[in-house]
Amino acid sequence: MCRTASKQLLNREPGKCKAGKIQDWIIKIHVNILERMKESTVTAYDRFLSMNGLRDTKQRRLIFETFMEQNEHLTAEALYHILQKDLPQIGQATVYRTLKLLCENGFAHELSLHSHGGHAQSSYFEPTLAREHHDHLVCTQCGRHLEFHNEVLETLQEKIAEEYSFELTSHTHVLYGKCKNCHS
Amino acid sequence: MCRTASKQLLNREPGKCKAGKIQDWIIKIHVNILERMKESTVTAYDRFLSMNGLRDTKQRRLIFETFMEQNEHLTAEALYHILQKDLPQIGQATVYRTLKLLCENGFAHELSLHSHGGHAQSSYFEPTLAREHHDHLVCTQCGRHLEFHNEVLETLQEKIAEEYSFELTSHTHVLYGKCKNCHS
DNA sequence: ATAGATGCAAATGGTTTGCAGCTAT
DNA sequence: ATAGCTGCAAACCATTTGCATCTAT
């Protein structure tokens, strides 16, 4: 049982044999890395504030921390509702202003996951943090969204940009369709 | 001179030699194909109207024709201004309504080329017509946009969708960066 | 003390909608 | 005749902004 390929490592119960121990280490290291990243993000945030003469206010700090804890993207409105639990008098404008600030400084980025125009539809925000870059699959029926990442695709994009002498800074890539549950 | 590679065919003056003649034919055929496509689009439009009990009004026809002549994507507003020259009393609402109708029925599609949220920014529309599918490169500095098409990328998207059991219907793929002129 | 941040309410602006009158069928 | 269209103006709605007030520095 302990001879199984490393591929299967992560499906095992920990501590059962040497492989189990290795798995424990891996998990420990992983958690550690995440912790460090979080720490360094907070540090980066502090440095960012002081370097730009921006004030460390109660609401700004709370928005930053609450937002960074999210591992799913969410709308400004949704974040606002979460924040209200901790600080009832917080204003929507402050949330929007702070989110914008975070986006402009690499702590967050904004996504438009709606397939097409219509009434203004709210955009989503996600923390840049420890998360790898990813793009999205959106179900046009139930609205569910999945994330995907494909290295070949990323490389391809860079090549295309190069071909047109573009200095690539970001991209939007959303695939729309019907998800497993929604196409009969 | 007539021995040049076919690659160079299109840069030559027509009718100078055999290759010139071939070029003339190619152009003729190409124009012909475009004509036919245009014709069949108009026919499809007529059929679409009658099959759905929709009326063939002056404004609807004009919007359709004017829009289909565009070979660059444009905003509803821009189209509205063009239309006003031919039919001054036309209303924005009619333009929006018709554009929506065209999108819903495969004659047009809508693009959001703005990198990120902010105030509602207008989306672009482009005729489906004879144009191949393409995606966009947008310069975040000067706003210029280029089109690109990459078959590998398209195939890759299909594979990704398949991997997640998604029935793909459309996608948004925009690369943002600085164009040749804008990055010093 | 004071530049900067906040909360409120009003403004924005692309797009949609209600409605009374118009027009293809 | 009548169901569908149109133009107008008002409504929508996510986001931004002006401003008086508050607060980190």
Tab-separated table of C-alpha atoms in Angstrom, chain B residues 85-163:
chain	number	residue	atom	x	y	z
B	85	LYS	CA	-28.018	60.946	-41.071
B	86	ASP	CA	-30.473	58.782	-42.999
B	87	LEU	CA	-33.408	58.944	-40.643
B	88	PRO	CA	-33.107	61.902	-38.259
B	89	GLN	CA	-36.094	61.051	-36.088
B	90	ILE	CA	-34.860	57.562	-35.223
B	91	GLY	CA	-34.748	56.827	-31.483
B	92	GLN	CA	-31.941	55.345	-29.438
B	93	ALA	CA	-34.342	52.847	-27.940
B	94	THR	CA	-35.093	51.441	-31.370
B	95	VAL	CA	-31.411	51.025	-32.072
B	96	TYR	CA	-30.886	49.192	-28.791
B	97	ARG	CA	-33.958	47.056	-29.308
B	98	THR	CA	-32.953	46.074	-32.822
B	99	LEU	CA	-29.357	45.397	-31.883
B	100	LYS	CA	-30.577	43.130	-29.126
B	101	LEU	CA	-32.835	41.334	-31.578
B	102	LEU	CA	-29.946	40.840	-33.973
B	103	CYS	CA	-27.746	39.485	-31.201
B	104	GLU	CA	-30.357	37.069	-30.003
B	105	ASN	CA	-30.741	35.714	-33.484
B	106	GLY	CA	-27.183	35.271	-34.599
B	107	PHE	CA	-26.843	38.300	-36.857
B	108	ALA	CA	-24.651	40.171	-34.404
B	109	HIS	CA	-22.715	39.729	-31.244
B	110	GLU	CA	-21.793	41.936	-28.394
B	111	LEU	CA	-18.362	42.540	-26.868
B	112	SER	CA	-17.209	44.145	-23.665
B	113	LEU	CA	-13.785	45.463	-24.493
B	114	HIS	CA	-13.296	47.558	-21.383
B	115	SER	CA	-10.711	46.063	-19.117
B	116	HIS	CA	-12.575	46.728	-15.928
B	117	GLY	CA	-15.781	47.960	-14.378
B	118	GLY	CA	-16.038	51.554	-13.435
B	119	HIS	CA	-18.963	53.567	-14.682
B	120	ALA	CA	-21.072	51.667	-17.116
B	121	GLN	CA	-19.047	51.543	-20.294
B	122	SER	CA	-20.767	50.889	-23.552
B	123	SER	CA	-20.348	47.560	-25.230
B	124	TYR	CA	-19.507	47.023	-28.850
B	125	PHE	CA	-21.478	45.204	-31.484
B	126	GLU	CA	-20.239	43.528	-34.602
B	127	PRO	CA	-22.018	41.810	-37.472
B	128	THR	CA	-21.586	38.069	-37.601
B	129	LEU	CA	-21.704	38.097	-41.407
B	130	ALA	CA	-18.748	36.953	-43.441
B	131	ARG	CA	-16.256	37.594	-40.713
B	132	GLU	CA	-14.388	34.723	-39.174
B	133	HIS	CA	-14.447	34.353	-35.465
B	134	HIS	CA	-11.800	36.435	-33.760
B	135	ASP	CA	-10.762	37.704	-30.365
B	136	HIS	CA	-9.272	41.028	-29.334
B	137	LEU	CA	-6.139	42.764	-28.209
B	138	VAL	CA	-6.843	46.104	-26.545
B	139	CYS	CA	-4.315	48.816	-25.809
B	140	THR	CA	-4.986	50.143	-22.334
B	141	GLN	CA	-3.226	53.375	-23.169
B	142	CYS	CA	-4.545	54.552	-26.515
B	143	GLY	CA	-7.623	52.339	-26.675
B	144	ARG	CA	-6.729	50.913	-30.073
B	145	HIS	CA	-7.933	47.384	-30.678
B	146	LEU	CA	-6.633	44.659	-32.924
B	147	GLU	CA	-8.190	41.355	-33.789
B	148	PHE	CA	-6.508	38.001	-33.626
B	149	HIS	CA	-7.442	34.471	-34.383
B	150	ASN	CA	-5.682	31.354	-33.274
B	151	GLU	CA	-6.961	27.929	-34.092
B	152	VAL	CA	-4.956	26.153	-31.402
B	153	LEU	CA	-6.484	28.440	-28.835
B	154	GLU	CA	-9.975	27.673	-30.050
B	155	THR	CA	-9.373	23.953	-29.890
B	156	LEU	CA	-7.865	24.281	-26.458
B	157	GLN	CA	-10.957	26.066	-25.201
B	158	GLU	CA	-13.148	23.283	-26.467
B	159	LYS	CA	-10.984	20.744	-24.699
B	160	ILE	CA	-11.144	22.660	-21.451
B	161	ALA	CA	-14.920	22.942	-21.681
B	162	GLU	CA	-15.131	19.230	-22.362
B	163	GLU	CA	-12.940	18.494	-19.382
